[in-house]
Amino acid sequence: MNKKLLLDQLERTVSLKVYPPQRIVSLVPSQTELLADLGLGDSVVGITKFCVHPSSWRKEKTIIGGTKQLHLDRIRSLKPDLIIANQEENDREQVEALAVDFPVWVSKVVDLSTALNMIAGVGEATNTRTSAEDLMLKIKTSFASLRSFPTHSCAYLIWRKPYMVSGGDTFIQAMMEVAGFENVFGHQNRYPEVTMEELAAADPEWILLSSEPFPFKEKHLTELSVVCPNAKIRLVDGEMFSWYGSRLLRSADYFRILREAN
């Protein structure tokens, strides 16, 4: 086995003692799916309870907790050659604790460009460069073919009781822009809480209710229509707006269908 030095998206040097890595733990659902699509099924040994794609892995791999509540002892017992994490989705203290004993490659994804860079980085870290480059080309092509739509003001809700929305410094924000939406809460950071009064005052033309992390359903449309009676309110697949791995292969077509159907 060879050794290798890598640079992650936080500009940290990550030293792999085993290259290519034979025992990989993924701490992020969208990056778990990416590892599967890069053909690394035999190398991935641990995933989170939220890693739902591919579904078969939930029975085949060791579940190492949630993205922000990892079972560190369980991860250590797997003796990983590489751990793949994300700055936003994982707890910093837990990631730093793991990095004392294991190589941890951390992604930082804020838009399509950094998502593509993440795919390239994971390809380099796992010795799957060719597959990663092919995937990146397909994603770039799909987004390049997405036509521009008239811009509409929009609120993207991720939680209920209290209502929480996507702010302006998120990957969701970047995907909203690609789909032709102007985020009415784009001036706020991260995922702020908003009241019904604030939502009404923002008066968005569209309200998108995400399927995750809160599972909005048809029954929630009515309560939002009372707050913003003139808005188009739609349930949307949160994975298309917030997953930044190989799921991006489907996002551009999803945005096109969403806009053309309305």
Short mmCIF file of C-alpha atoms in Angstrom, two decimals:
data_model
loop_
_atom_site.label_atom_id
_atom_site.label_comp_id
_atom_site.label_asym_id
_atom_site.label_seq_id
_atom_site.Cartn_x
_atom_site.Cartn_y
_atom_site.Cartn_z
CA MET A 1 0.00 0.00 0.00
CA ASN A 2 1.16 3.53 -0.77
CA LYS A 3 0.92 6.68 1.32
CA LYS A 4 -0.57 9.93 0.05
CA LEU A 5 -0.92 13.55 1.09
CA LEU A 6 -4.17 15.34 0.24
CA LEU A 7 -5.58 18.81 0.67
CA ASP A 8 -9.23 19.01 1.74
CA GLN A 9 -11.65 21.89 1.13
CA LEU A 10 -10.63 23.58 4.38
CA GLU A 11 -7.05 23.70 3.05
CA ARG A 12 -6.01 21.10 5.63
CA THR A 13 -3.33 18.58 4.78
CA VAL A 14 -4.64 15.04 5.17
CA SER A 15 -2.13 12.20 5.29
CA LEU A 16 -3.30 8.76 4.16
CA LYS A 17 -1.18 5.89 5.41
CA VAL A 18 -3.08 3.49 3.15
CA TYR A 19 -3.72 4.51 -0.46
CA PRO A 20 -6.07 3.82 -1.99
CA PRO A 21 -8.06 3.58 1.25
CA GLN A 22 -9.63 0.20 1.96
CA ARG A 23 -11.82 1.16 4.93
CA ILE A 24 -13.84 4.38 4.44
CA VAL A 25 -16.33 5.95 6.85
CA SER A 26 -18.72 8.58 5.50
CA LEU A 27 -20.30 11.10 7.87
CA VAL A 28 -22.53 12.80 5.26
CA PRO A 29 -25.50 11.34 3.32
CA SER A 30 -24.87 13.10 0.01
CA GLN A 31 -21.21 12.11 0.07
CA THR A 32 -22.15 8.51 0.93
CA GLU A 33 -24.22 8.36 -2.25
CA LEU A 34 -21.26 9.80 -4.14
CA LEU A 35 -18.98 7.04 -2.84
CA ALA A 36 -21.48 4.46 -4.07
CA ASP A 37 -21.64 6.03 -7.52
CA LEU A 38 -17.85 6.07 -7.67
CA GLY A 39 -17.94 2.29 -7.26
CA LEU A 40 -16.60 2.15 -3.71
CA GLY A 41 -19.15 -0.21 -2.20
CA ASP A 42 -16.54 -2.72 -1.06
CA SER A 43 -14.44 -0.03 0.63
CA VAL A 44 -17.11 1.83 2.63
CA VAL A 45 -17.49 0.30 6.09
CA GLY A 46 -19.44 2.95 8.04
CA ILE A 47 -22.26 5.41 7.31
CA THR A 48 -24.73 7.55 9.28
CA LYS A 49 -28.33 6.69 10.02
CA PHE A 50 -29.35 9.41 7.57
CA CYS A 51 -27.45 7.86 4.66
CA VAL A 52 -30.48 6.53 2.77
CA HIS A 53 -28.88 6.13 -0.66
CA PRO A 54 -28.14 3.45 -1.63
CA SER A 55 -30.82 1.89 0.55
CA SER A 56 -29.10 -1.52 0.68
CA TRP A 57 -26.14 -0.04 2.54
CA ARG A 58 -28.26 0.51 5.64
CA LYS A 59 -28.16 -3.26 6.17
CA GLU A 60 -24.68 -3.87 4.79
CA LYS A 61 -22.68 -1.12 6.54
CA THR A 62 -22.10 -0.21 10.18
CA ILE A 63 -24.33 2.69 11.28
CA ILE A 64 -22.18 5.14 13.20
CA GLY A 65 -24.86 7.52 14.53
CA GLY A 66 -26.26 10.77 13.17
CA THR A 67 -24.35 13.45 11.32
CA LYS A 68 -24.08 15.64 14.43
CA GLN A 69 -24.19 12.89 17.03
CA LEU A 70 -21.58 10.39 15.95
CA HIS A 71 -20.70 7.29 17.95
CA LEU A 72 -16.96 7.91 18.09
CA ASP A 73 -16.15 4.56 19.70
CA ARG A 74 -18.01 2.76 16.94
CA ILE A 75 -16.06 4.68 14.29
CA ARG A 76 -12.77 3.94 16.03
CA SER A 77 -13.61 0.24 16.14
CA LEU A 78 -13.88 0.25 12.33
CA LYS A 79 -10.23 1.39 12.05
CA PRO A 80 -10.90 3.56 8.99
CA ASP A 81 -8.19 4.46 6.49
CA LEU A 82 -10.23 7.55 5.55
CA ILE A 83 -13.14 9.47 7.06
CA ILE A 84 -15.09 11.86 4.83
CA ALA A 85 -16.86 14.72 6.63
CA ASN A 86 -18.40 18.13 5.93
CA GLN A 87 -17.85 21.44 7.69
CA GLU A 88 -21.54 22.31 8.00
CA GLU A 89 -23.17 18.94 8.52
CA ASN A 90 -20.83 17.51 11.14
CA ASP A 91 -19.92 18.68 14.64
CA ARG A 92 -16.50 20.34 14.66
CA GLU A 93 -15.41 18.94 18.03
CA GLN A 94 -16.27 15.40 17.00
CA VAL A 95 -14.47 15.73 13.67
CA GLU A 96 -11.38 17.15 15.38
CA ALA A 97 -11.44 14.29 17.91
CA LEU A 98 -11.46 11.74 15.09
CA ALA A 99 -8.70 13.59 13.24
CA VAL A 100 -6.34 12.92 16.13
CA ASP A 101 -6.26 9.22 15.21
CA PHE A 102 -7.52 8.99 11.64
CA PRO A 103 -7.22 10.90 8.34
CA VAL A 104 -10.34 13.05 8.00
CA TRP A 105 -11.05 14.78 4.68
CA VAL A 106 -13.50 17.66 5.20
CA SER A 107 -15.59 19.24 2.45
CA LYS A 108 -16.91 22.79 2.34
CA VAL A 109 -19.66 23.13 -0.25
CA VAL A 110 -21.50 26.41 -0.83
CA ASP A 111 -22.41 26.32 -4.52
CA LEU A 112 -22.17 24.22 -7.68
CA SER A 113 -18.51 25.05 -8.25
CA THR A 114 -17.42 23.92 -4.80
CA ALA A 115 -19.66 20.84 -5.12
CA LEU A 116 -17.76 19.87 -8.27
CA ASN A 117 -14.48 20.53 -6.48
CA MET A 118 -15.66 18.24 -3.68
CA ILE A 119 -16.35 15.45 -6.17
CA ALA A 120 -12.88 15.91 -7.65
CA GLY A 121 -11.36 15.85 -4.16
CA VAL A 122 -13.16 12.68 -3.16
CA GLY A 123 -12.10 11.11 -6.46
CA GLU A 124 -8.49 11.96 -5.68
CA ALA A 125 -8.76 10.73 -2.09
CA THR A 126 -10.23 7.38 -3.13
CA ASN A 127 -8.26 6.81 -6.35
CA THR A 128 -11.39 7.06 -8.49
CA ARG A 129 -10.35 10.11 -10.53
CA THR A 130 -11.68 8.86 -13.87
CA SER A 131 -15.13 8.08 -12.49
CA ALA A 132 -15.21 11.41 -10.65
CA GLU A 133 -14.26 13.35 -13.77
CA ASP A 134 -16.94 11.57 -15.80
CA LEU A 135 -19.53 12.38 -13.13
CA MET A 136 -18.46 16.04 -13.01
CA LEU A 137 -18.76 16.37 -16.79
CA LYS A 138 -22.30 14.95 -16.75
CA ILE A 139 -23.33 17.34 -13.96
CA LYS A 140 -21.79 20.35 -15.72
CA THR A 141 -23.56 19.41 -18.97
CA SER A 142 -26.94 19.04 -17.26
CA PHE A 143 -26.72 22.44 -15.60
CA ALA A 144 -25.36 24.13 -18.72
CA SER A 145 -28.44 22.96 -20.63
CA LEU A 146 -30.83 24.37 -18.02
CA ARG A 147 -32.42 27.45 -19.53
CA SER A 148 -32.94 30.64 -17.57
CA PHE A 149 -36.37 31.22 -16.06
CA PRO A 150 -38.01 34.49 -15.01
CA THR A 151 -36.90 35.28 -11.47
CA HIS A 152 -39.54 34.99 -8.74
CA SER A 153 -39.22 35.83 -5.07
CA CYS A 154 -39.29 32.74 -2.90
CA ALA A 155 -39.07 31.42 0.66
CA TYR A 156 -37.63 27.94 1.18
CA LEU A 157 -38.88 26.33 4.40
CA ILE A 158 -36.93 23.54 6.08
CA TRP A 159 -38.72 23.32 9.46
CA ARG A 160 -42.05 23.82 11.19
CA LYS A 161 -42.78 24.87 14.80
CA PRO A 162 -40.91 27.11 14.58
CA TYR A 163 -40.77 27.90 10.89
CA MET A 164 -37.17 27.90 9.70
CA VAL A 165 -35.96 28.95 6.27
CA SER A 166 -32.81 28.73 4.22
CA GLY A 167 -30.75 31.91 4.45
CA GLY A 168 -28.34 33.41 1.98
CA ASP A 169 -25.10 31.61 2.77
CA THR A 170 -26.25 28.05 2.09
CA PHE A 171 -26.00 25.54 -0.73
CA ILE A 172 -29.79 25.64 -0.93
CA GLN A 173 -29.55 29.36 -1.71
CA ALA A 174 -27.21 28.60 -4.62
CA MET A 175 -29.60 26.00 -6.00
CA MET A 176 -32.55 28.38 -5.62
CA GLU A 177 -30.70 30.88 -7.79
CA VAL A 178 -30.03 28.23 -10.43
CA ALA A 179 -33.75 27.42 -10.47
CA GLY A 180 -34.65 31.08 -10.93
CA PHE A 181 -35.71 31.99 -7.40
CA GLU A 182 -34.72 35.07 -5.40
CA ASN A 183 -34.56 34.18 -1.72
CA VAL A 184 -36.61 36.69 0.30
CA PHE A 185 -34.56 35.70 3.35
CA GLY A 186 -31.26 35.78 1.50
CA HIS A 187 -30.09 38.69 3.65
CA GLN A 188 -30.03 36.40 6.70
CA ASN A 189 -27.44 33.77 7.52
CA ARG A 190 -27.75 30.01 7.76
CA TYR A 191 -31.23 28.78 8.73
CA PRO A 192 -33.06 31.50 10.67
CA GLU A 193 -36.38 31.12 12.46
CA VAL A 194 -39.17 33.26 11.00
CA THR A 195 -42.60 34.12 12.34
CA MET A 196 -45.82 34.01 10.37
CA GLU A 197 -45.80 37.80 10.44
CA GLU A 198 -42.30 37.95 8.97
CA LEU A 199 -43.25 35.47 6.27
CA ALA A 200 -46.34 37.48 5.40
CA ALA A 201 -44.33 40.72 5.33
CA ALA A 202 -41.76 39.15 2.97
CA ASP A 203 -44.66 38.35 0.62
CA PRO A 204 -42.87 35.73 -1.53
CA GLU A 205 -44.34 34.80 -4.89
CA TRP A 206 -43.39 31.18 -4.21
CA ILE A 207 -43.02 29.14 -1.03
CA LEU A 208 -41.13 25.87 -1.29
CA LEU A 209 -41.71 23.29 1.46
CA SER A 210 -38.79 20.90 1.65
CA SER A 211 -39.13 17.17 2.24
CA GLU A 212 -36.21 17.36 4.68
CA PRO A 213 -35.19 17.78 7.42
CA PHE A 214 -38.84 18.43 8.34
CA PRO A 215 -41.10 16.22 6.19
CA PHE A 216 -43.61 18.76 4.92
CA LYS A 217 -46.79 17.16 3.51
CA GLU A 218 -49.92 18.22 1.65
CA LYS A 219 -51.66 18.98 4.94
CA HIS A 220 -49.20 21.81 5.59
CA LEU A 221 -50.10 23.70 2.42
CA THR A 222 -53.28 25.15 3.90
CA GLU A 223 -51.66 26.80 6.90
CA LEU A 224 -49.12 28.52 4.64
CA SER A 225 -51.82 29.62 2.20
CA VAL A 226 -53.48 31.50 5.06
CA VAL A 227 -50.23 33.34 5.75
CA CYS A 228 -49.42 34.08 2.09
CA PRO A 229 -52.65 33.70 0.12
CA ASN A 230 -51.13 34.91 -3.16
CA ALA A 231 -48.08 32.66 -3.12
CA LYS A 232 -47.57 29.50 -5.14
CA ILE A 233 -46.87 26.89 -2.47
CA ARG A 234 -45.18 23.68 -3.55
CA LEU A 235 -43.80 20.59 -1.86
CA VAL A 236 -40.28 19.95 -3.16
CA ASP A 237 -37.71 17.19 -2.91
CA GLY A 238 -35.13 18.54 -0.48
CA GLU A 239 -32.43 16.26 -1.85
CA MET A 240 -32.54 18.15 -5.15
CA PHE A 241 -31.80 21.44 -3.41
CA SER A 242 -29.44 20.38 -0.63
CA TRP A 243 -27.55 17.23 -1.66
CA TYR A 244 -24.26 18.15 -3.30
CA GLY A 245 -22.87 14.82 -4.49
CA SER A 246 -23.95 12.65 -7.39
CA ARG A 247 -27.60 13.55 -6.66
CA LEU A 248 -26.78 16.70 -8.66
CA LEU A 249 -27.13 14.56 -11.78
CA ARG A 250 -30.90 14.84 -11.28
CA SER A 251 -31.22 18.38 -9.95
CA ALA A 252 -31.17 20.40 -13.19
CA ASP A 253 -33.99 18.34 -14.74
CA TYR A 254 -35.93 18.58 -11.48
CA PHE A 255 -35.66 22.38 -11.47
CA ARG A 256 -36.76 22.53 -15.10
CA ILE A 257 -39.84 20.41 -14.45
CA LEU A 258 -40.68 22.41 -11.31
CA ARG A 259 -40.59 25.72 -13.17
CA GLU A 260 -42.22 24.56 -16.40
CA ALA A 261 -45.11 22.89 -14.56
CA ASN A 262 -46.08 26.18 -12.94
#
